[in-house]
Amino acid sequence: MFDEQWTIQAVREWGDWQLEPYIHDIDERMAQIDYLLTGMMDWNYAQLENNLNTVLEDEKRLRFMVAVRAIKGGQPVQYALGHAAFYGREFQVDRRVLIPRQETEELVEWVLADHPTNTKQHVLDIGTGSGAIAVSLSAERTSWEVVGADISEDALAVAKENAQLYAPSVQLLQSDLFTGVTGSFDIIVANPPYISRDEQSLMDESVVMFEPDIALYADDDGLALYKKMATDLLTFLKPGGAAYFEIGYQQGKKLVDLFSKLPHVIVTLRQDLSGHDRMIKVLREM
């Protein structure tokens, strides 16, 4: 397809030249370029460093160039690549779903740490999006029965692709919060939309432009969906069960107060690795 052969180092330099007018910080620029290359080649960063003189196949070179042009247009690097790393796996992502983030990995880690054995649990992931939470939990605890629910058919289509890759037993369900859900659960997990529209000016432009509004924003200062879930939570959470929620960093006190009003529950607030309020557990007493 191309007469000229390009090494990995050559395409890195080309990507750097292309992105310099758009991403001024060189460390961030090279981080995105190397993220693309390791993702395309299925390498770790040490393998990339050791193969800088390897000639890149024409097909992969073209794919890299297309992805770089997408980043120039403002797309997040994960969308440009077509997948994102989450809890040791590569999840298919595009503009139909949020890009899974490190804070949500910490939520998954909390659930798994609280339930270290493979004893059967019935689990519901509300607002599953790409399926990152539901699929990760199912892949790590193979005896668990996991349901991923989302209001968006488009998101569920992406979640289905990821479930087929890593955890085919995950059941996917179209539901607006608990509306379409039946039964009761030992574990409920949710990373709902929790951003207020008033916060949009503080957000990264690529998030505002490309990630789906339906998965980002909520009314009532971002609290609306938590209030709806609190109303029905004990209908679906078994005695002795626990619900885990990712939250906005300014919402901790309000949500502790909200869930603490439920009868016979213990509410725990946890910070993320950056020291921000980020997660709440609601444990229902036996």
Short mmCIF file of N, CA and C in Angstrom, two decimals, residues 154-230:
data_model
loop_
_atom_site.label_atom_id
_atom_site.label_comp_id
_atom_site.label_asym_id
_atom_site.label_seq_id
_atom_site.Cartn_x
_atom_site.Cartn_y
_atom_site.Cartn_z
N ASP A 154 -28.14 1.69 22.83
CA ASP A 154 -26.82 1.81 22.22
C ASP A 154 -25.73 1.35 23.19
N ALA A 155 -25.84 1.78 24.44
CA ALA A 155 -24.84 1.36 25.43
C ALA A 155 -24.88 -0.15 25.63
N LEU A 156 -26.06 -0.72 25.67
CA LEU A 156 -26.18 -2.16 25.88
C LEU A 156 -25.56 -2.95 24.73
N ALA A 157 -25.60 -2.39 23.53
CA ALA A 157 -24.97 -3.05 22.38
C ALA A 157 -23.45 -3.13 22.59
N VAL A 158 -22.87 -2.07 23.14
CA VAL A 158 -21.43 -2.08 23.43
C VAL A 158 -21.14 -3.04 24.57
N ALA A 159 -21.97 -3.00 25.62
CA ALA A 159 -21.78 -3.91 26.75
C ALA A 159 -21.84 -5.36 26.31
N LYS A 160 -22.71 -5.66 25.35
CA LYS A 160 -22.82 -7.03 24.86
C LYS A 160 -21.52 -7.48 24.21
N GLU A 161 -20.89 -6.61 23.44
CA GLU A 161 -19.61 -6.95 22.82
C GLU A 161 -18.56 -7.27 23.88
N ASN A 162 -18.53 -6.46 24.94
CA ASN A 162 -17.53 -6.68 25.98
C ASN A 162 -17.83 -7.92 26.81
N ALA A 163 -19.10 -8.17 27.06
CA ALA A 163 -19.47 -9.38 27.78
C ALA A 163 -19.06 -10.63 26.99
N GLN A 164 -19.28 -10.60 25.69
CA GLN A 164 -18.91 -11.74 24.86
C GLN A 164 -17.40 -12.00 24.89
N LEU A 165 -16.63 -10.95 25.07
CA LEU A 165 -15.18 -11.10 25.13
C LEU A 165 -14.72 -11.73 26.44
N TYR A 166 -15.31 -11.31 27.56
CA TYR A 166 -14.73 -11.63 28.86
C TYR A 166 -15.66 -12.36 29.83
N ALA A 167 -16.97 -12.19 29.70
CA ALA A 167 -17.88 -12.76 30.69
C ALA A 167 -19.24 -13.00 30.05
N PRO A 168 -19.36 -14.04 29.21
CA PRO A 168 -20.60 -14.26 28.46
C PRO A 168 -21.81 -14.53 29.33
N SER A 169 -21.61 -14.85 30.59
CA SER A 169 -22.76 -15.15 31.45
C SER A 169 -23.49 -13.90 31.94
N VAL A 170 -22.90 -12.74 31.75
CA VAL A 170 -23.55 -11.50 32.20
C VAL A 170 -24.87 -11.31 31.45
N GLN A 171 -25.91 -11.07 32.21
CA GLN A 171 -27.23 -10.79 31.62
C GLN A 171 -27.39 -9.29 31.46
N LEU A 172 -27.82 -8.85 30.28
CA LEU A 172 -27.99 -7.43 30.01
C LEU A 172 -29.46 -7.10 29.87
N LEU A 173 -29.85 -5.96 30.43
CA LEU A 173 -31.26 -5.62 30.56
C LEU A 173 -31.46 -4.14 30.32
N GLN A 174 -32.43 -3.78 29.49
CA GLN A 174 -32.76 -2.37 29.32
C GLN A 174 -33.69 -1.94 30.46
N SER A 175 -33.26 -0.93 31.20
CA SER A 175 -34.02 -0.49 32.37
C SER A 175 -33.61 0.92 32.74
N ASP A 176 -34.59 1.73 33.10
CA ASP A 176 -34.36 3.06 33.66
C ASP A 176 -34.23 2.89 35.17
N LEU A 177 -32.99 2.87 35.66
CA LEU A 177 -32.70 2.54 37.06
C LEU A 177 -33.33 1.19 37.39
N PHE A 178 -34.26 1.14 38.38
CA PHE A 178 -34.85 -0.14 38.78
C PHE A 178 -36.12 -0.49 38.00
N THR A 179 -36.55 0.36 37.09
CA THR A 179 -37.88 0.21 36.49
C THR A 179 -38.11 -1.16 35.87
N GLY A 180 -37.14 -1.67 35.13
CA GLY A 180 -37.30 -2.95 34.45
C GLY A 180 -36.69 -4.13 35.18
N VAL A 181 -36.26 -3.91 36.42
CA VAL A 181 -35.56 -4.93 37.18
C VAL A 181 -36.54 -5.75 38.02
N THR A 182 -36.31 -7.04 38.10
CA THR A 182 -37.09 -7.91 38.98
C THR A 182 -36.15 -8.67 39.89
N GLY A 183 -36.69 -9.13 41.01
CA GLY A 183 -35.89 -9.92 41.93
C GLY A 183 -35.16 -9.05 42.94
N SER A 184 -34.31 -9.69 43.72
CA SER A 184 -33.52 -8.99 44.73
C SER A 184 -32.06 -9.42 44.62
N PHE A 185 -31.17 -8.61 45.20
CA PHE A 185 -29.75 -8.77 44.92
C PHE A 185 -28.93 -8.68 46.21
N ASP A 186 -27.84 -9.44 46.21
CA ASP A 186 -26.88 -9.38 47.30
C ASP A 186 -26.00 -8.13 47.18
N ILE A 187 -25.70 -7.76 45.94
CA ILE A 187 -24.82 -6.62 45.66
C ILE A 187 -25.46 -5.76 44.57
N ILE A 188 -25.52 -4.48 44.80
CA ILE A 188 -25.95 -3.53 43.79
C ILE A 188 -24.82 -2.51 43.62
N VAL A 189 -24.46 -2.25 42.38
CA VAL A 189 -23.39 -1.29 42.08
C VAL A 189 -23.93 -0.29 41.06
N ALA A 190 -23.54 0.97 41.22
CA ALA A 190 -24.00 1.98 40.26
C ALA A 190 -22.97 3.10 40.14
N ASN A 191 -22.70 3.45 38.91
CA ASN A 191 -21.93 4.66 38.60
C ASN A 191 -22.82 5.51 37.72
N PRO A 192 -23.80 6.20 38.33
CA PRO A 192 -24.81 6.91 37.54
C PRO A 192 -24.30 8.27 37.07
N PRO A 193 -25.02 8.91 36.18
CA PRO A 193 -24.71 10.31 35.87
C PRO A 193 -24.82 11.15 37.14
N TYR A 194 -23.77 11.93 37.44
CA TYR A 194 -23.81 12.72 38.68
C TYR A 194 -23.24 14.12 38.51
N ILE A 195 -23.09 14.57 37.29
CA ILE A 195 -22.53 15.90 37.06
C ILE A 195 -23.66 16.90 36.83
N SER A 196 -23.58 18.04 37.49
CA SER A 196 -24.53 19.12 37.25
C SER A 196 -24.14 19.86 35.98
N ARG A 197 -25.12 20.32 35.25
CA ARG A 197 -24.84 21.11 34.05
C ARG A 197 -24.01 22.35 34.39
N ASP A 198 -24.15 22.85 35.60
CA ASP A 198 -23.40 24.03 36.02
C ASP A 198 -21.90 23.78 36.07
N GLU A 199 -21.51 22.51 36.13
CA GLU A 199 -20.10 22.16 36.21
C GLU A 199 -19.45 22.00 34.84
N GLN A 200 -20.22 22.16 33.77
CA GLN A 200 -19.70 21.87 32.44
C GLN A 200 -18.48 22.72 32.09
N SER A 201 -18.45 23.96 32.57
CA SER A 201 -17.32 24.83 32.25
C SER A 201 -16.02 24.35 32.88
N LEU A 202 -16.10 23.48 33.88
CA LEU A 202 -14.92 22.97 34.55
C LEU A 202 -14.42 21.66 33.95
N MET A 203 -15.18 21.11 32.99
CA MET A 203 -14.86 19.80 32.46
C MET A 203 -13.92 19.88 31.26
N ASP A 204 -13.24 18.78 31.01
CA ASP A 204 -12.39 18.68 29.83
C ASP A 204 -13.25 18.81 28.57
N GLU A 205 -12.77 19.59 27.62
CA GLU A 205 -13.56 19.85 26.42
C GLU A 205 -13.89 18.57 25.65
N SER A 206 -12.96 17.63 25.63
CA SER A 206 -13.21 16.39 24.88
C SER A 206 -14.34 15.59 25.50
N VAL A 207 -14.48 15.66 26.84
CA VAL A 207 -15.58 14.96 27.51
C VAL A 207 -16.91 15.60 27.10
N VAL A 208 -16.96 16.92 27.16
CA VAL A 208 -18.19 17.65 26.82
C VAL A 208 -18.59 17.38 25.37
N MET A 209 -17.62 17.36 24.48
CA MET A 209 -17.90 17.24 23.05
C MET A 209 -18.26 15.82 22.63
N PHE A 210 -17.64 14.82 23.26
CA PHE A 210 -17.73 13.47 22.68
C PHE A 210 -18.42 12.43 23.56
N GLU A 211 -18.34 12.55 24.88
CA GLU A 211 -18.94 11.51 25.70
C GLU A 211 -20.45 11.77 25.85
N PRO A 212 -21.26 10.71 25.97
CA PRO A 212 -22.72 10.87 25.87
C PRO A 212 -23.32 11.61 27.06
N ASP A 213 -24.11 12.64 26.76
CA ASP A 213 -24.74 13.45 27.80
C ASP A 213 -25.55 12.60 28.77
N ILE A 214 -26.24 11.59 28.24
CA ILE A 214 -27.14 10.79 29.07
C ILE A 214 -26.38 10.06 30.18
N ALA A 215 -25.08 9.86 29.98
CA ALA A 215 -24.27 9.17 30.99
C ALA A 215 -23.49 10.13 31.88
N LEU A 216 -23.60 11.43 31.62
CA LEU A 216 -22.82 12.42 32.36
C LEU A 216 -23.64 13.22 33.35
N TYR A 217 -24.79 13.75 32.91
CA TYR A 217 -25.46 14.81 33.64
C TYR A 217 -26.72 14.34 34.35
N ALA A 218 -26.96 14.96 35.51
CA ALA A 218 -28.19 14.71 36.26
C ALA A 218 -28.69 16.02 36.86
N ASP A 219 -29.99 16.10 37.04
CA ASP A 219 -30.60 17.29 37.62
C ASP A 219 -30.33 17.36 39.12
N ASP A 220 -30.82 18.44 39.72
CA ASP A 220 -30.75 18.62 41.18
C ASP A 220 -29.30 18.56 41.66
N ASP A 221 -28.44 19.37 41.02
CA ASP A 221 -27.02 19.42 41.36
C ASP A 221 -26.35 18.05 41.24
N GLY A 222 -26.84 17.25 40.31
CA GLY A 222 -26.25 15.93 40.08
C GLY A 222 -26.76 14.83 40.99
N LEU A 223 -27.73 15.16 41.85
CA LEU A 223 -28.19 14.20 42.87
C LEU A 223 -29.46 13.46 42.49
N ALA A 224 -30.09 13.83 41.39
CA ALA A 224 -31.44 13.35 41.09
C ALA A 224 -31.53 11.83 41.04
N LEU A 225 -30.57 11.17 40.40
CA LEU A 225 -30.68 9.73 40.24
C LEU A 225 -30.38 8.98 41.53
N TYR A 226 -29.52 9.53 42.37
CA TYR A 226 -29.30 8.91 43.68
C TYR A 226 -30.59 8.95 44.51
N LYS A 227 -31.31 10.07 44.43
CA LYS A 227 -32.55 10.19 45.19
C LYS A 227 -33.58 9.17 44.70
N LYS A 228 -33.65 8.97 43.39
CA LYS A 228 -34.57 7.96 42.85
C LYS A 228 -34.17 6.56 43.29
N MET A 229 -32.87 6.27 43.25
CA MET A 229 -32.41 4.95 43.65
C MET A 229 -32.61 4.70 45.14
N ALA A 230 -32.42 5.74 45.95
CA ALA A 230 -32.62 5.59 47.39
C ALA A 230 -34.06 5.20 47.70
#
